[in-house]
mmCIF file of N, CA and C in Angstrom:
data_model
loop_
_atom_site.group_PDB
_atom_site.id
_atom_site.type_symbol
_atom_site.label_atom_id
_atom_site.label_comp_id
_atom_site.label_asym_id
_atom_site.label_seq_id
_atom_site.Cartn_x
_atom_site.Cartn_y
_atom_site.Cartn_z
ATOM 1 N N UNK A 14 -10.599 2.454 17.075
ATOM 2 C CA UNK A 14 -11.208 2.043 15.812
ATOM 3 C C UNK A 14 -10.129 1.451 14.906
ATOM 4 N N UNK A 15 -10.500 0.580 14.106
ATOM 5 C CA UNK A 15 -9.610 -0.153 13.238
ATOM 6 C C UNK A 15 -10.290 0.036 11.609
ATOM 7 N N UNK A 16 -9.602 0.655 10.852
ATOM 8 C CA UNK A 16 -10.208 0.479 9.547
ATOM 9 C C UNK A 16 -9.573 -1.074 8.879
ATOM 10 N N UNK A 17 -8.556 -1.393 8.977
ATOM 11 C CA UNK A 17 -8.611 -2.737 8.778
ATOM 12 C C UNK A 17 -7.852 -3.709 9.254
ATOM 13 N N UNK A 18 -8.859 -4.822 10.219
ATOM 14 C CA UNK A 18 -8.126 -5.911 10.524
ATOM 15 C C UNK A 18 -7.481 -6.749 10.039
ATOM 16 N N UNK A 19 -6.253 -6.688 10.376
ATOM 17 C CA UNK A 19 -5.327 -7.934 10.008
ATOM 18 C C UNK A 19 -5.736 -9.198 9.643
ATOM 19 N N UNK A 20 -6.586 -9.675 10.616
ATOM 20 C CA UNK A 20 -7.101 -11.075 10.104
ATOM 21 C C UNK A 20 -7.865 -11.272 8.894
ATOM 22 N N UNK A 21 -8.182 -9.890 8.037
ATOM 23 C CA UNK A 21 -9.059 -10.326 7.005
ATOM 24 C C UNK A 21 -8.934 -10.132 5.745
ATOM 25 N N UNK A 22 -7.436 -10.112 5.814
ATOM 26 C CA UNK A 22 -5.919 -9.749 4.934
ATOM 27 C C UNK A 22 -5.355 -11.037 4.724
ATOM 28 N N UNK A 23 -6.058 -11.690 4.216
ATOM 29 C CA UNK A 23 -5.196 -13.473 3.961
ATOM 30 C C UNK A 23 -4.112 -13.049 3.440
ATOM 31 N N UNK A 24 -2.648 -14.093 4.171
ATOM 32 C CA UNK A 24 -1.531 -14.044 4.427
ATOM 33 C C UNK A 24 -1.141 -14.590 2.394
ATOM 34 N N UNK A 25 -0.206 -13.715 1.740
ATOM 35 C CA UNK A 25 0.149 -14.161 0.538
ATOM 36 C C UNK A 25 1.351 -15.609 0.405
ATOM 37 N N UNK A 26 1.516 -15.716 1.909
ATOM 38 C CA UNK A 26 2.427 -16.958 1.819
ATOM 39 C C UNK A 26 4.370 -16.093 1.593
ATOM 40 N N UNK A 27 4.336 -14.760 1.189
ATOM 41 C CA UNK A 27 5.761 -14.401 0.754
ATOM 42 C C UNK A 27 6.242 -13.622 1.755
ATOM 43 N N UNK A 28 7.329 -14.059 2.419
ATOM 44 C CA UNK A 28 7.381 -13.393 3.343
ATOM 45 C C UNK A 28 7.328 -11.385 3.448
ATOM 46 N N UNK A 29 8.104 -11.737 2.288
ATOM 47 C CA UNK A 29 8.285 -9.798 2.549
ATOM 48 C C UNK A 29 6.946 -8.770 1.798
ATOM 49 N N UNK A 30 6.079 -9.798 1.366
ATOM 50 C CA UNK A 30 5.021 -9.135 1.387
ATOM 51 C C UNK A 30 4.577 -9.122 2.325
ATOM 52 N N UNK A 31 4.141 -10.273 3.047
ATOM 53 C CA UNK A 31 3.023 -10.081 3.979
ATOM 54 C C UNK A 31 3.605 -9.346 5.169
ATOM 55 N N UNK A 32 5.094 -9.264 5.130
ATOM 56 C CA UNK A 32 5.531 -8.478 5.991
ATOM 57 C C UNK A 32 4.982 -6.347 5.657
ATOM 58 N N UNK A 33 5.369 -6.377 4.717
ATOM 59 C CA UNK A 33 4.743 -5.301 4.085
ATOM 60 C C UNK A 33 3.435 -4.840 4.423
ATOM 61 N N UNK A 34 2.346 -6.084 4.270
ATOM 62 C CA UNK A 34 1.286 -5.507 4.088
ATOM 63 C C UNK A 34 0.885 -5.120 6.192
ATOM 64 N N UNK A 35 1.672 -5.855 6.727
ATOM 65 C CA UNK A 35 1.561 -5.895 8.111
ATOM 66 C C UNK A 35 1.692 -4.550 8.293
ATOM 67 N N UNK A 36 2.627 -4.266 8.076
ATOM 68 C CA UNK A 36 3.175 -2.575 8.335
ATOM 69 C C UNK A 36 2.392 -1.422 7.711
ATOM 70 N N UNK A 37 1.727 -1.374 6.609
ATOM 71 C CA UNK A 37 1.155 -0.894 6.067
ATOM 72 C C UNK A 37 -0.680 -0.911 6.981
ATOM 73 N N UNK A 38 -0.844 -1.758 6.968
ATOM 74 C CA UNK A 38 -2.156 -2.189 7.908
ATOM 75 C C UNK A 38 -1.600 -1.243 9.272
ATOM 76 N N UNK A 39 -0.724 -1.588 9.795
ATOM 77 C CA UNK A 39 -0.566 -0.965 10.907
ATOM 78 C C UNK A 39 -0.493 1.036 10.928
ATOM 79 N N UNK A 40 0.161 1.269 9.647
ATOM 80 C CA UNK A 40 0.295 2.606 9.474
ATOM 81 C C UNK A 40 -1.116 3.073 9.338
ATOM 82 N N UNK A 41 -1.861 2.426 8.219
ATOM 83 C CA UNK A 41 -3.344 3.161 8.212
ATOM 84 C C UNK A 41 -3.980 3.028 9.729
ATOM 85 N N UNK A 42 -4.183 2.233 10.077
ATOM 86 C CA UNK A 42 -4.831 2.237 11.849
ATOM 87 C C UNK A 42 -4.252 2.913 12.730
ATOM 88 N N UNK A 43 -2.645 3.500 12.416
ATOM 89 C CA UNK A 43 -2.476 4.977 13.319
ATOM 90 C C UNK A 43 -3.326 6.172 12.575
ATOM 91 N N UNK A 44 -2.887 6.172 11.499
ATOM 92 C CA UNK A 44 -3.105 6.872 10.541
ATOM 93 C C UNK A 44 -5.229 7.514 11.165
ATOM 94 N N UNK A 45 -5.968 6.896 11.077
ATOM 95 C CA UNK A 45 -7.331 6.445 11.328
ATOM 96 C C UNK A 45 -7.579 7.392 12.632
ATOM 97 N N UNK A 46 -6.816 6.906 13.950
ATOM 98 C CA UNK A 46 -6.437 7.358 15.066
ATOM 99 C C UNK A 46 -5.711 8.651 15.151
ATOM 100 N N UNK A 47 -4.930 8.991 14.603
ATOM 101 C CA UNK A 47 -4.574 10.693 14.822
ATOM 102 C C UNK A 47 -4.780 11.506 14.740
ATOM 103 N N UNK A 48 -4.757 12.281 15.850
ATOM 104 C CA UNK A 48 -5.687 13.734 15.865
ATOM 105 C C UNK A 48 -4.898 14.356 14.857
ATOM 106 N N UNK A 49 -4.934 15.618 14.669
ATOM 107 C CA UNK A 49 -4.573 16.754 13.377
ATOM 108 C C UNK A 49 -3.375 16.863 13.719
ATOM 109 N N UNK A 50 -2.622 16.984 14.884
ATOM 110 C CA UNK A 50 -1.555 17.080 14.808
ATOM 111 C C UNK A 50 -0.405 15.893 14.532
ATOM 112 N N UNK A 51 -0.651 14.807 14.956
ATOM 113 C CA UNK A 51 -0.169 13.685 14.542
ATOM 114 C C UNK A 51 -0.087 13.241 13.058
ATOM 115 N N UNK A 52 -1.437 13.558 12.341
ATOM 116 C CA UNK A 52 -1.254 13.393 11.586
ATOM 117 C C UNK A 52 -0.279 13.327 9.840
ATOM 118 N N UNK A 53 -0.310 14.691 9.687
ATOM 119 C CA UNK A 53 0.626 14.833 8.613
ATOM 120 C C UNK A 53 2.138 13.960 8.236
ATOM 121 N N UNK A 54 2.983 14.095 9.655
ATOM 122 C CA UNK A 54 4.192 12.775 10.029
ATOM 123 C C UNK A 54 3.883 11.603 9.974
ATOM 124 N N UNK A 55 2.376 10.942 10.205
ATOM 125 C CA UNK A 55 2.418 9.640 9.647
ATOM 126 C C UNK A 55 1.855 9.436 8.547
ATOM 127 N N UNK A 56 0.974 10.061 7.858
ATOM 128 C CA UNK A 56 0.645 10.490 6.459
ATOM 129 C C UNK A 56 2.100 10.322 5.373
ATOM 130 N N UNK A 57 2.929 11.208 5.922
ATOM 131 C CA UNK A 57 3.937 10.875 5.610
ATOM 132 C C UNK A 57 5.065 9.316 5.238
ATOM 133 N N UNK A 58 4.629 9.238 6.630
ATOM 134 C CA UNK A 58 5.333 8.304 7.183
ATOM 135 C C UNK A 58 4.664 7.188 6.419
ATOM 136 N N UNK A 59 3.425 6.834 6.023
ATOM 137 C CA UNK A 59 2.578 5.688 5.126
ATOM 138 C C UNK A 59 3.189 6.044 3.443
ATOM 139 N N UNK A 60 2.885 7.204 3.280
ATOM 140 C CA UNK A 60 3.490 7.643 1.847
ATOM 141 C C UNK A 60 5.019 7.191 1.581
ATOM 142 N N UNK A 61 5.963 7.390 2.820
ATOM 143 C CA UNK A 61 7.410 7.219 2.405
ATOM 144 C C UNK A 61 7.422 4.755 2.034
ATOM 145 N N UNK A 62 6.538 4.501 3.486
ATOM 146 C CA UNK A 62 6.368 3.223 3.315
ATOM 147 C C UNK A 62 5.905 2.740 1.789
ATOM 148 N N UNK A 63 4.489 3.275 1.347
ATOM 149 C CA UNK A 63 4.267 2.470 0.331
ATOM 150 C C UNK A 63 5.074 2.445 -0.829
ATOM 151 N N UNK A 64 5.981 3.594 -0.978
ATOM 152 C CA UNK A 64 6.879 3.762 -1.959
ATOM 153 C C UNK A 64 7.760 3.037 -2.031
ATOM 154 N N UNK A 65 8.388 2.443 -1.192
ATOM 155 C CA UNK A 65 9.458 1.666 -0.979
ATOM 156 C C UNK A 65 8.623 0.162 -0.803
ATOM 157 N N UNK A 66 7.885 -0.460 -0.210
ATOM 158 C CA UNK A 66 6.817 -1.140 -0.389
ATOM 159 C C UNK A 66 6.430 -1.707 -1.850
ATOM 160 N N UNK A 67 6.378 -0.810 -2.679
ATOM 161 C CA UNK A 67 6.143 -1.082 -4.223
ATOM 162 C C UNK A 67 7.156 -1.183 -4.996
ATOM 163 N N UNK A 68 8.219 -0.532 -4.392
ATOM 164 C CA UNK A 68 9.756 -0.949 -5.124
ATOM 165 C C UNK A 68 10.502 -2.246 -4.661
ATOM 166 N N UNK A 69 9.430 -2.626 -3.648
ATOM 167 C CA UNK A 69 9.969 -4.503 -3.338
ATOM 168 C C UNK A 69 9.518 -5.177 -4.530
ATOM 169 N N UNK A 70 8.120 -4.632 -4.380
ATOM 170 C CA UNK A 70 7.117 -5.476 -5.344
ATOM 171 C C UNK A 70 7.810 -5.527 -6.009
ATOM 172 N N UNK A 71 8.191 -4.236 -7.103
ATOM 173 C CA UNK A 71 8.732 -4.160 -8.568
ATOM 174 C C UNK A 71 9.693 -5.195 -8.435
ATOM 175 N N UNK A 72 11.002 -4.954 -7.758
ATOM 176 C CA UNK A 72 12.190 -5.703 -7.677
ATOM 177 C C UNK A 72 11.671 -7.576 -8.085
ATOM 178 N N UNK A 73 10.906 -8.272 -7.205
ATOM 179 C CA UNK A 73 10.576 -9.161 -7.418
ATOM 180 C C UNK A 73 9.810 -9.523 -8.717
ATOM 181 N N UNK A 74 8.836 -8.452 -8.981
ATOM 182 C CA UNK A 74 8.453 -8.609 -10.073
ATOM 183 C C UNK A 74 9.361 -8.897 -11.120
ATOM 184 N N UNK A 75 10.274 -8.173 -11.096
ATOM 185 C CA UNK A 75 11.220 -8.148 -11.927
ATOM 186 C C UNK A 75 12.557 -9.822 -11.727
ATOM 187 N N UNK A 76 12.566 -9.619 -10.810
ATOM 188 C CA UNK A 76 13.472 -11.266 -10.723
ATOM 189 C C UNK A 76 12.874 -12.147 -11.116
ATOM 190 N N UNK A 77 11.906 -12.360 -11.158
ATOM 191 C CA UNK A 77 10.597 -13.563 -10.954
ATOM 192 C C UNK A 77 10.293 -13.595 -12.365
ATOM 193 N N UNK A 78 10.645 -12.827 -13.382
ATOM 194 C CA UNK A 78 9.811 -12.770 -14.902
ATOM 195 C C UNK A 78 8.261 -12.704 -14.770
ATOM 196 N N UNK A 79 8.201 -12.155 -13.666
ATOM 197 C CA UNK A 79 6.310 -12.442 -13.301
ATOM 198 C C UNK A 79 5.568 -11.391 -14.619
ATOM 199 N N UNK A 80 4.775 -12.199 -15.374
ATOM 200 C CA UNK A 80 4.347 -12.257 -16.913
ATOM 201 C C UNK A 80 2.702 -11.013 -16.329
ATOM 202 N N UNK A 81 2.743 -10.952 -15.362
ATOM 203 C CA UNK A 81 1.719 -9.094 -15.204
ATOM 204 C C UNK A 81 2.574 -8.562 -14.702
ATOM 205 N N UNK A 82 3.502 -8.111 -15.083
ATOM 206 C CA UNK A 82 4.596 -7.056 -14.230
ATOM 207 C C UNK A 82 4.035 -5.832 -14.641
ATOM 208 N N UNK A 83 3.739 -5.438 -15.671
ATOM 209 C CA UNK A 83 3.411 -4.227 -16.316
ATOM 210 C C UNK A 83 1.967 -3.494 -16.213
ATOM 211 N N UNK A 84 1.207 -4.272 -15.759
ATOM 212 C CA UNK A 84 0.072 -4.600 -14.960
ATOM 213 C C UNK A 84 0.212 -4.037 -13.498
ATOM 214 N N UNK A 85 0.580 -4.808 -12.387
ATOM 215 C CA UNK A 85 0.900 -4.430 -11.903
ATOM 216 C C UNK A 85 1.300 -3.517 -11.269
ATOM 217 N N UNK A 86 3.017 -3.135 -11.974
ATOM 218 C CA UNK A 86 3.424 -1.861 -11.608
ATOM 219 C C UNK A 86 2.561 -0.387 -12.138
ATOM 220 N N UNK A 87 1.788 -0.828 -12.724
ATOM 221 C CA UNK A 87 1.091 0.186 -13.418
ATOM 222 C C UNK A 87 0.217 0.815 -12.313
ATOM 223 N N UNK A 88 -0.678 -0.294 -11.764
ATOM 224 C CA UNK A 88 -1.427 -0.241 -10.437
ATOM 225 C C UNK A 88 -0.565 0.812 -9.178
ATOM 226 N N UNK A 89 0.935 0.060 -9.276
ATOM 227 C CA UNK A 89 1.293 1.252 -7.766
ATOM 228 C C UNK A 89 1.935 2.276 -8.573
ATOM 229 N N UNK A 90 1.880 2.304 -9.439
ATOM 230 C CA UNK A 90 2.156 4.177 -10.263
ATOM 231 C C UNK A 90 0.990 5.281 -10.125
ATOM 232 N N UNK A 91 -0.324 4.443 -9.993
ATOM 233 C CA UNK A 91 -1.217 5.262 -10.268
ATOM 234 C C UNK A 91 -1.774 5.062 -8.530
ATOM 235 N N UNK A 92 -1.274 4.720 -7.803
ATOM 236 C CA UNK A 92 -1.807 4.630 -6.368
ATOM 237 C C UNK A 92 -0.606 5.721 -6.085
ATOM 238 N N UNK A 93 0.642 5.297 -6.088
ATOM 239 C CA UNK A 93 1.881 7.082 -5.869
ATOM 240 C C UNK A 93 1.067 8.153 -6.083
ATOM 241 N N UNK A 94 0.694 7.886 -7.454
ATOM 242 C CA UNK A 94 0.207 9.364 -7.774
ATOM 243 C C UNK A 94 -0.588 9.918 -7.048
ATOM 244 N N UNK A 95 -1.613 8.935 -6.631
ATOM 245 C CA UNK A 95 -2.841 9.985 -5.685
ATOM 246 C C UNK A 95 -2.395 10.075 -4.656
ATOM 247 N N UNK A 96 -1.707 9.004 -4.166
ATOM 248 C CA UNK A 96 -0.603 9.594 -2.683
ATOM 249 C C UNK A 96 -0.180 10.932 -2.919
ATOM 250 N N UNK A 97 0.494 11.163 -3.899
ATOM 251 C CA UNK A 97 1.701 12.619 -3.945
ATOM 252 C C UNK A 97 0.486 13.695 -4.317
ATOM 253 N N UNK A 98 -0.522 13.420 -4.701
ATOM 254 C CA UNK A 98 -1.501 14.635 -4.871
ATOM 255 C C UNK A 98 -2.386 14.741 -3.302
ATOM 256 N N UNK A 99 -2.613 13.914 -2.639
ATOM 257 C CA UNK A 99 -2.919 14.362 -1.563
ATOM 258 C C UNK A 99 -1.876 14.270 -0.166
ATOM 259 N N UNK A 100 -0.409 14.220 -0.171
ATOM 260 C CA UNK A 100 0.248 14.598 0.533
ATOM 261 C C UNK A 100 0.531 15.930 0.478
ATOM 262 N N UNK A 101 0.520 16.417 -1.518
ATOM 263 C CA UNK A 101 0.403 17.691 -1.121
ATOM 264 C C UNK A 101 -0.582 18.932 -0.328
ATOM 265 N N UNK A 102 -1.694 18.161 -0.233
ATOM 266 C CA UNK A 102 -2.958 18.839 0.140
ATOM 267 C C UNK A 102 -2.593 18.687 2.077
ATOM 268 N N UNK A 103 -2.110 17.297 1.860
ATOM 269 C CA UNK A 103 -1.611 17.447 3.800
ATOM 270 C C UNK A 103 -0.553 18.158 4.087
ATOM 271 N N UNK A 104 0.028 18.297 3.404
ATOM 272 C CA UNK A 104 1.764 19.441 3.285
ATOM 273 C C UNK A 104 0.855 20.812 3.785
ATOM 274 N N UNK A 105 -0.054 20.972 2.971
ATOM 275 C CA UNK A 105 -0.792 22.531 2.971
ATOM 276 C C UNK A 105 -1.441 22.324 4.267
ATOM 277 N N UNK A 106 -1.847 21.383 5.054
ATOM 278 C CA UNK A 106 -2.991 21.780 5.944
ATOM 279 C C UNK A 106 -4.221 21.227 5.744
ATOM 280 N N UNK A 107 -4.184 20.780 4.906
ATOM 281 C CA UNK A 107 -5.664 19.955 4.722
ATOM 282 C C UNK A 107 -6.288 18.680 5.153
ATOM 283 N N UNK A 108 -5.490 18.840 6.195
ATOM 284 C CA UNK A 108 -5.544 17.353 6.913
ATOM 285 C C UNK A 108 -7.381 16.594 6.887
ATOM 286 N N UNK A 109 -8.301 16.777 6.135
ATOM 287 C CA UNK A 109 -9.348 16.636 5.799
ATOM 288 C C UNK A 109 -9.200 15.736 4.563
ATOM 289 N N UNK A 110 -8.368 15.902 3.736
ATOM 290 C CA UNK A 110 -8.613 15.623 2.448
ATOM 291 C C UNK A 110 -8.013 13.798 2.286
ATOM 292 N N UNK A 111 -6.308 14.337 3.528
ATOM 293 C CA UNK A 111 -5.757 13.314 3.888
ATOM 294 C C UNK A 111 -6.753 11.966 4.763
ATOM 295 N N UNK A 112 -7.534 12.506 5.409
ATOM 296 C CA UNK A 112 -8.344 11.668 6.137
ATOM 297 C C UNK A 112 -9.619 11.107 5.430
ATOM 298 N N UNK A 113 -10.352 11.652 4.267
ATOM 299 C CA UNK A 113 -10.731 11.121 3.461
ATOM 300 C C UNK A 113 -10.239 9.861 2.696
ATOM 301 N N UNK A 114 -8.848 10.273 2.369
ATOM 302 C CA UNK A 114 -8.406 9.131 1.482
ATOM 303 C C UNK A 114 -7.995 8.047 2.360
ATOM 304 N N UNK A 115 -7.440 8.170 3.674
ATOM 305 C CA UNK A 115 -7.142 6.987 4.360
ATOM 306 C C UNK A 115 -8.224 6.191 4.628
ATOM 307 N N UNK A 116 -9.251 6.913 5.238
ATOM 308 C CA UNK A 116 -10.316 6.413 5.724
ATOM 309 C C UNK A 116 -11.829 5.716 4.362
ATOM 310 N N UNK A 117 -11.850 6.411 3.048
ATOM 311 C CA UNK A 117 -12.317 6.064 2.500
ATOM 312 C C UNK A 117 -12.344 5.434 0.959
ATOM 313 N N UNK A 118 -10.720 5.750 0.558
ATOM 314 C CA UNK A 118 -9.941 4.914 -0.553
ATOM 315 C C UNK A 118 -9.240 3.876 -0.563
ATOM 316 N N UNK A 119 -8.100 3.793 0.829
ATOM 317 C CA UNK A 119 -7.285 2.759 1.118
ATOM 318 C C UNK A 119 -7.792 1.852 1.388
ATOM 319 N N UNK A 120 -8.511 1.479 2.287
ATOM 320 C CA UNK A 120 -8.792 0.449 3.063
ATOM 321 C C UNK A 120 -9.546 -0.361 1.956
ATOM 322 N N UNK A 121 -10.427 0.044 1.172
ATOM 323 C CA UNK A 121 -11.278 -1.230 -0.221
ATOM 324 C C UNK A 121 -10.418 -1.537 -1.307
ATOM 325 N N UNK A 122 -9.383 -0.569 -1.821
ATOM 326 C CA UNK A 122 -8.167 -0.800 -2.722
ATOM 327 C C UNK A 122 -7.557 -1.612 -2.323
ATOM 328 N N UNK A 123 -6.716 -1.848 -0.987
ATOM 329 C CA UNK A 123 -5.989 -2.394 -0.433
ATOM 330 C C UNK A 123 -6.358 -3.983 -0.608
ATOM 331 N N UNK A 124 -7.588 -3.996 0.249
ATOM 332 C CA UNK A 124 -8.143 -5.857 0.398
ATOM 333 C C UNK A 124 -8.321 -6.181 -1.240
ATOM 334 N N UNK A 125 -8.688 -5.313 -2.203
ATOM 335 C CA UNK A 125 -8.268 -5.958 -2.966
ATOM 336 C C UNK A 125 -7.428 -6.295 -3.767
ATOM 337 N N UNK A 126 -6.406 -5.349 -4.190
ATOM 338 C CA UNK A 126 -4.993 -5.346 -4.223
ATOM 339 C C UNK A 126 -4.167 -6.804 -3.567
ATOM 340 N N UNK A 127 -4.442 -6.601 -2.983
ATOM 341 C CA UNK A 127 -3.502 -7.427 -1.754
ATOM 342 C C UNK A 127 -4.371 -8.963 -2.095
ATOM 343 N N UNK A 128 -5.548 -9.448 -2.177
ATOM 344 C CA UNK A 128 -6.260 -10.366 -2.279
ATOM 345 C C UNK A 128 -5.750 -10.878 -4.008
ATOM 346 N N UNK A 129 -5.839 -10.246 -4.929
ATOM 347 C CA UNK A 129 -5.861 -10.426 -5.662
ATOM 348 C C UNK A 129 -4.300 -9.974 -6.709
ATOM 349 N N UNK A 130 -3.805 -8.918 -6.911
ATOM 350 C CA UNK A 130 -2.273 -8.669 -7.719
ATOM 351 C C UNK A 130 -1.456 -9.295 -6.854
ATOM 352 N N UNK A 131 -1.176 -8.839 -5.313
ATOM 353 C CA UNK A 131 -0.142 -9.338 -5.223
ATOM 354 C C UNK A 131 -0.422 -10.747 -4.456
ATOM 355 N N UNK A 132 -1.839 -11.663 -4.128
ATOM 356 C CA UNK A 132 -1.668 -13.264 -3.928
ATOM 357 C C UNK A 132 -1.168 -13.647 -5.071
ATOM 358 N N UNK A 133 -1.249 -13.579 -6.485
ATOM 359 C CA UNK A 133 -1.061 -13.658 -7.627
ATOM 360 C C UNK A 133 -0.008 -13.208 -7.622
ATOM 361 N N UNK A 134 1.204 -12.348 -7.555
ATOM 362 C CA UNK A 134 2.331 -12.443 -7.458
ATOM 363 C C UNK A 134 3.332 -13.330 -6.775
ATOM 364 N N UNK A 135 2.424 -13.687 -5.375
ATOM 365 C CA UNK A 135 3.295 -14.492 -4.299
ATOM 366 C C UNK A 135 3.252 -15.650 -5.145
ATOM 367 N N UNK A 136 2.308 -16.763 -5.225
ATOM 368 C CA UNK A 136 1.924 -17.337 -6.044
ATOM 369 C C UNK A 136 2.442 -18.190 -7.177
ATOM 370 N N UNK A 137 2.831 -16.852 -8.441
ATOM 371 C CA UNK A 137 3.750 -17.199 -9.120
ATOM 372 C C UNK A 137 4.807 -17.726 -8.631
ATOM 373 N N UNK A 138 5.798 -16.401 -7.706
ATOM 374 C CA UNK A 138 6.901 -16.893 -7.254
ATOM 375 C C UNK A 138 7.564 -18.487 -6.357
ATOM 376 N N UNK A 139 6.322 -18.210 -5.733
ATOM 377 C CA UNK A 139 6.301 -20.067 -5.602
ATOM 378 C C UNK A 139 6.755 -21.006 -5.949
ATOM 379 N N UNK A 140 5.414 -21.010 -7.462
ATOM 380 C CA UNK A 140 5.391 -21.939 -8.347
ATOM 381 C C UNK A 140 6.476 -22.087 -9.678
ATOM 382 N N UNK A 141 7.209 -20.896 -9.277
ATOM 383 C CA UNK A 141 8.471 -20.508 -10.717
ATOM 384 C C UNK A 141 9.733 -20.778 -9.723
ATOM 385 N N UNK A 142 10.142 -20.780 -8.711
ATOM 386 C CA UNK A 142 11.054 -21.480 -7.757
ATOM 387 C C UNK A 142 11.986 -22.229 -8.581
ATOM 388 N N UNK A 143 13.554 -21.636 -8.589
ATOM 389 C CA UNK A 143 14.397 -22.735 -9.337
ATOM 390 C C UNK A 143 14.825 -23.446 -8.744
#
């Protein structure tokens, strides 16, 4: 099973996003696939990604003068957060709660996230090119 195909993730044109979002796509579709024991380590393993993932974003955001930065970063502050509130619930064993959110938060946030803040980030950077 695939919660979300790659192909329906239009490419932002930047490289180290769309490299990003590749990896990320790929983590939730293990993620989707692992029995209980697998799970929690790549739960993990998606949580340690998007964090660092969003500190690209920021970084660029930040080189780029990109004029929604604050916007933005606001968006993956409040996506951490529900990460770190339900990693703690997978820390405990609740590998239920974790599989909820992969399976029924990420995947509609994401396409649009990705469709919309950060094409609009790539975008800018583009078009602001010195």
């Amino acid at each position: 099973m695939t919660l979300i195909d790659k192909s329906t993730i239009p490419a932002t044109g930047n490289d180290q996003i769309d490299s990003d979002h590749a990896e990320f796509i790929s983590l939730l579709n293990q993620l989707d696939n692992a029995d209980n024991l697998e799970f929690a380590g790549l739960f993990r393993q998606l949580h340690e990604h998007v964090a660092a993932h969003f500190e690209r974003e920021n970084q660029l955001m930040a080189q780029s003068l990109f004029p929604a930065e604050s916007e933005h970063k606001g968006e993956h502050q409040r996506v951490l957060s529900e990460f770190k509130q339900f990693q703690s619930r997978v820390d405990k064993g609740l590998i239920a709660f974790g599989q909820a959110f992969i399976r029924e938060r990420l995947p509609g946030w994401f396409a649009i996230h990705a469709a919309t803040m950060d094409n609009v980030l790539a975008s800018y950077i583009r078009q602001n090119r010195a």
